[in-house]
Amino acid sequence: GMQPQPQLPQQMQQMAYNPSQQSPLGPGLMPAPVLGEAATYPAGMPQDPISPFQLPQGLPPPTMLEQPRRSKPSIYEDQRRLDFDLLSAEDLAVTAENDGSPTVRYEAILSLAGFVGKYLKAFVAVADEGHTADEDKDPSASLEQPLRDNKLATIPDEGENESADDDTHGSGNQNISFPRGVNSLQAKKFSNLWKTIHKLQHKEPFGHASLSARSIVSAVNENLFVLRTRLSEEELNAPEEQPSFLTPSQSTSDQLAPNLPLELGAISPPKLPLRRNQTDSVALSSKSTESASSDLVKSTSSRNMPADVSRRWSNFFEVEYKPPQSEFYEWKKNEFSKSLNPRESSAALPPLLDPLSHEGAVQIYRERRNRALHEESESFSAEFACLAPKPQALKRRSLYGGSDLDILNAGLNGASAKASAAFEEEVTAKKQALHLGQTAMLLNTDKKTSMLKFHAYEPALVVSDGGNTVSLWDVNTAKRINSFRNGQMKCRNTSMTWINEMTSSLLLMGTDDGTVRIYDGLIEDNGGISRATPELASAFVAAPDLDVGKRGGSGLVTEWQQFSGRLLAGGSSRTIHCWDLESEKCKATFESKLGSCVTTITTAWDYTSSDLQARAAGYSGIGPEIFVAGYDNGALKVFDIRAKLEPVSEAGTGSSVEPRTHSQRRSRRPPKLMQYAEHTSWVVNAAFTGFGGRYEIVSGCVAGDIKFWDLRIPESIRTLDVQRSPMTALACHPGIPFFATGSHAQFIKILSMDGDTLQVIRYHEAIAGQRMGPVSCLAFHPHRPLLAAGATDEIISLYSPK
């Protein structure tokens, strides 16, 4: 009953292991060949043995159909690669939202476009959930809430048996689910990325980047609408028949064409009318539509697929999108090649050094203009220097009654008394010389004025209304030269300042959504105001945590430091951000810790004063890194940029801030108590003054009181009760010691630094008996005694000394 064993061929028998065979290494082992010598084999073994991996001719070949070959896994089943891609995409999304450079954000969005093109099936499934439009209407909506079709419930987690979910991934319910291999965590990440891209198309302030994000959303929605329309047609034509090329376990999202590219340009409409969501529509120019329409609509039947499937597959998709290509590398390559070319670099002098070139002529004009304005400003400052506030020591009350100044004057001789009387007459004459008269009236058709800003070296005045309209006026001719809108219609301008006034002037505008936009092309090279539409040079979100739409909030409040290139941005938020506009990065963030919104920011430094650094010897409480912020509850808070996140002092706490460093702990200098909580209402404005060698901060609140602060002293050094009616505007001249206040009771009051009222303006001189409207804003020219006043009506008044 024993079955005979199969006999091996003779060659295989010779290669069999023989334990009795002796060798130097032991029984049954062959010696290893020596390097550089021919291999020797034991006796009886062929010199060219057959490899054990080769089959002898006598054995039949194995059948190749015994174990089917496993297909290559899809990009969604490669979990490690998918997780890495999602992690990179999340970093790109953060960069696209928060970076200060428009170029960096644009390149990040282009990279996200490539990610969307690679995982287009997943984004189509996310777009089909319909949660983005609901979250735009209700910001409190979350991905944790049940979605419309409960798609996440049909996606198996990692390690879960996917065979049990074959019915849920089928196309019987005509719902587009995620591709097989995507777990619930990855699906949430796709949803968050889609939400970020959908947000960028509305919140991105730079036009090109916003259009790119808008095109991504439109491309995904176009695929979704075409797919659902084709599925509806198939369901109507054959309601109980499934397409023959789809397996029962195949997801509806697998019907997408493989490697379907994405286009960020014009999008060709489908051949069937599709109803689109208004928030997802993209307004594209006719030029870009015509240029790309011939390449977008293509048939996909030429792909590698069976003949009987190609025709029906092409019924589902006829729109093809191509991903955009970044030109940043080629652009920088050309720039570097120009700078490194020795022939071009040494061919001629730099344009700024050649007075016959256009650049050289513009440079010479700006130098002469700046020098003339600085000389004029110095002459005004020297002329009215006698109006500077007197030293505080001479105004202290004496023990014998009266003041120290009266006692000092009583002991002077006759000559000194005459000199003092002459000085008082000079002060009175200078105060009369500052009597302002209305020189021009600007009729603003925007019906309201919220902000005013003079250009320091050109006769230009920027006016902002209560919305987002900005207009430029020529002060000499009292005519409006240019007008444009800043940002979206629903935004409101809340801050405004000029940048680089001495060279190439830029206008910085801030809106109540935390966005800063910088415009170029408003001032021409010859000094005139341009009539062309300004060019958007840069735009970014300066205050990401700003409370948008807060009722009674201050919006975005900014302070520009020309000497350091820093921009301080705060407002209706808990933090103040310090931006370096040269590197386009946020350098520091400061916590307010007061629970109130910032209403004004000023720097305790004046970069135009040439002798300020020499006079500010030792610790004077001022410096280019120190700034003061005013709040809506009347508090003032001092910050030091060098301290990063640590404020120097906190107003209203009643306690000093303990020193942080080791050298400060060992210092014998007493702690500087700076508790500025004397104002009782909204701080209207704060400004830095340095008249008479005294460096002070002037602040005023809505209650009508004005206080002067020395940052080395924990309380105000003097207080002026200016008015009883609500104060709505405050402006201090940087070179002449006088300031102006505006009231809701329709008057403007001009005062000196010692509190003397120089003038009260109630009526328009050009119109007899015409009362001015409630004052909303005031602004002084930086170098001239020129005042601009805006009200809630359409009249803007200009005042200068008579």
PDB file of N, CA and C in Angstrom, residues 38 49 71 110 116 128 162 244 254 257 297 351 357 374-375 406 499 501 588 665 679-680 702 713 738 794:
ATOM      1  N   ALA A  38      39.285  30.523  -8.719  1.00  0.00           N
ATOM      2  CA  ALA A  38      38.103  29.880  -9.286  1.00  0.00           C
ATOM      3  C   ALA A  38      37.467  28.979  -8.239  1.00  0.00           C
ATOM      4  N   PRO A  49      26.624  24.072 -11.758  1.00  0.00           N
ATOM      5  CA  PRO A  49      25.357  23.548 -11.229  1.00  0.00           C
ATOM      6  C   PRO A  49      24.198  24.449 -11.600  1.00  0.00           C
ATOM      7  N   SER A  71      -4.024  44.117  -7.014  1.00  0.00           N
ATOM      8  CA  SER A  71      -3.958  45.383  -7.734  1.00  0.00           C
ATOM      9  C   SER A  71      -3.231  46.428  -6.896  1.00  0.00           C
ATOM     10  N   LEU A 110      -1.807  78.109  -4.394  1.00  0.00           N
ATOM     11  CA  LEU A 110      -1.487  77.302  -5.576  1.00  0.00           C
ATOM     12  C   LEU A 110      -1.076  75.884  -5.183  1.00  0.00           C
ATOM     13  N   VAL A 116      -5.734  69.632  -3.977  1.00  0.00           N
ATOM     14  CA  VAL A 116      -7.134  69.386  -4.334  1.00  0.00           C
ATOM     15  C   VAL A 116      -7.227  68.583  -5.615  1.00  0.00           C
ATOM     16  N   ASP A 128     -20.281  67.752  -1.359  1.00  0.00           N
ATOM     17  CA  ASP A 128     -21.643  67.226  -1.423  1.00  0.00           C
ATOM     18  C   ASP A 128     -22.328  67.208  -0.072  1.00  0.00           C
ATOM     19  N   GLU A 162     -14.094  46.579   6.339  1.00  0.00           N
ATOM     20  CA  GLU A 162     -14.719  47.368   5.296  1.00  0.00           C
ATOM     21  C   GLU A 162     -15.729  46.565   4.487  1.00  0.00           C
ATOM     22  N   SER A 244     -23.584  49.307 -15.732  1.00  0.00           N
ATOM     23  CA  SER A 244     -22.951  47.995 -15.821  1.00  0.00           C
ATOM     24  C   SER A 244     -21.476  48.023 -15.453  1.00  0.00           C
ATOM     25  N   ASP A 254     -15.966  56.879  -6.831  1.00  0.00           N
ATOM     26  CA  ASP A 254     -15.022  56.212  -7.723  1.00  0.00           C
ATOM     27  C   ASP A 254     -15.391  56.387  -9.183  1.00  0.00           C
ATOM     28  N   ALA A 257     -13.286  60.446 -13.042  1.00  0.00           N
ATOM     29  CA  ALA A 257     -12.221  60.047 -13.957  1.00  0.00           C
ATOM     30  C   ALA A 257     -10.893  60.047 -13.238  1.00  0.00           C
ATOM     31  N   VAL A 297     -13.396  71.907 -22.192  1.00  0.00           N
ATOM     32  CA  VAL A 297     -14.389  70.883 -22.465  1.00  0.00           C
ATOM     33  C   VAL A 297     -13.778  69.846 -23.393  1.00  0.00           C
ATOM     34  N   PRO A 351      20.442 104.683 -11.710  1.00  0.00           N
ATOM     35  CA  PRO A 351      19.536 105.759 -12.136  1.00  0.00           C
ATOM     36  C   PRO A 351      19.423 106.884 -11.116  1.00  0.00           C
ATOM     37  N   SER A 357      18.446 111.245 -15.713  1.00  0.00           N
ATOM     38  CA  SER A 357      17.444 110.182 -15.821  1.00  0.00           C
ATOM     39  C   SER A 357      16.174 110.595 -15.092  1.00  0.00           C
ATOM     40  N   HIS A 374      10.812 120.958   5.880  1.00  0.00           N
ATOM     41  CA  HIS A 374      11.445 120.865   7.188  1.00  0.00           C
ATOM     42  C   HIS A 374      11.896 122.240   7.681  1.00  0.00           C
ATOM     43  N   GLU A 375      12.416 123.071   6.805  1.00  0.00           N
ATOM     44  CA  GLU A 375      12.799 124.427   7.206  1.00  0.00           C
ATOM     45  C   GLU A 375      11.576 125.243   7.602  1.00  0.00           C
ATOM     46  N   ASP A 406       4.408 133.763  41.625  1.00  0.00           N
ATOM     47  CA  ASP A 406       4.085 135.088  42.162  1.00  0.00           C
ATOM     48  C   ASP A 406       5.146 135.562  43.154  1.00  0.00           C
ATOM     49  N   ILE A 499       2.376 106.227   4.399  1.00  0.00           N
ATOM     50  CA  ILE A 499       3.624 105.488   4.575  1.00  0.00           C
ATOM     51  C   ILE A 499       4.643 106.020   3.565  1.00  0.00           C
ATOM     52  N   GLU A 501       6.255 108.909   3.267  1.00  0.00           N
ATOM     53  CA  GLU A 501       5.871 110.201   2.691  1.00  0.00           C
ATOM     54  C   GLU A 501       7.053 110.933   2.076  1.00  0.00           C
ATOM     55  N   ALA A 588       5.733  90.464  17.275  1.00  0.00           N
ATOM     56  CA  ALA A 588       5.351  90.335  18.684  1.00  0.00           C
ATOM     57  C   ALA A 588       3.848  90.485  18.804  1.00  0.00           C
ATOM     58  N   ARG A 665      16.175  92.992  38.888  1.00  0.00           N
ATOM     59  CA  ARG A 665      15.949  92.615  40.286  1.00  0.00           C
ATOM     60  C   ARG A 665      17.045  93.168  41.190  1.00  0.00           C
ATOM     61  N   HIS A 679      -9.050 108.453  33.483  1.00  0.00           N
ATOM     62  CA  HIS A 679     -10.173 108.720  32.580  1.00  0.00           C
ATOM     63  C   HIS A 679     -11.350 107.814  32.943  1.00  0.00           C
ATOM     64  N   THR A 680     -12.533 108.321  32.722  1.00  0.00           N
ATOM     65  CA  THR A 680     -13.748 107.578  33.105  1.00  0.00           C
ATOM     66  C   THR A 680     -14.548 107.092  31.908  1.00  0.00           C
ATOM     67  N   VAL A 702     -14.135 111.006  26.153  1.00  0.00           N
ATOM     68  CA  VAL A 702     -15.443 111.516  25.750  1.00  0.00           C
ATOM     69  C   VAL A 702     -16.036 112.425  26.816  1.00  0.00           C
ATOM     70  N   ILE A 713       5.987 108.907  35.940  1.00  0.00           N
ATOM     71  CA  ILE A 713       5.180 109.247  37.109  1.00  0.00           C
ATOM     72  C   ILE A 713       3.884 108.458  37.035  1.00  0.00           C
ATOM     73  N   PHE A 738      -0.214 123.751  20.492  1.00  0.00           N
ATOM     74  CA  PHE A 738      -1.639 123.984  20.674  1.00  0.00           C
ATOM     75  C   PHE A 738      -2.391 122.789  20.113  1.00  0.00           C
ATOM     76  N   GLU A 794     -22.011 117.028   4.984  1.00  0.00           N
ATOM     77  CA  GLU A 794     -21.157 116.880   3.803  1.00  0.00           C
ATOM     78  C   GLU A 794     -20.064 117.929   3.716  1.00  0.00           C
TER      79      GLU A 794
END
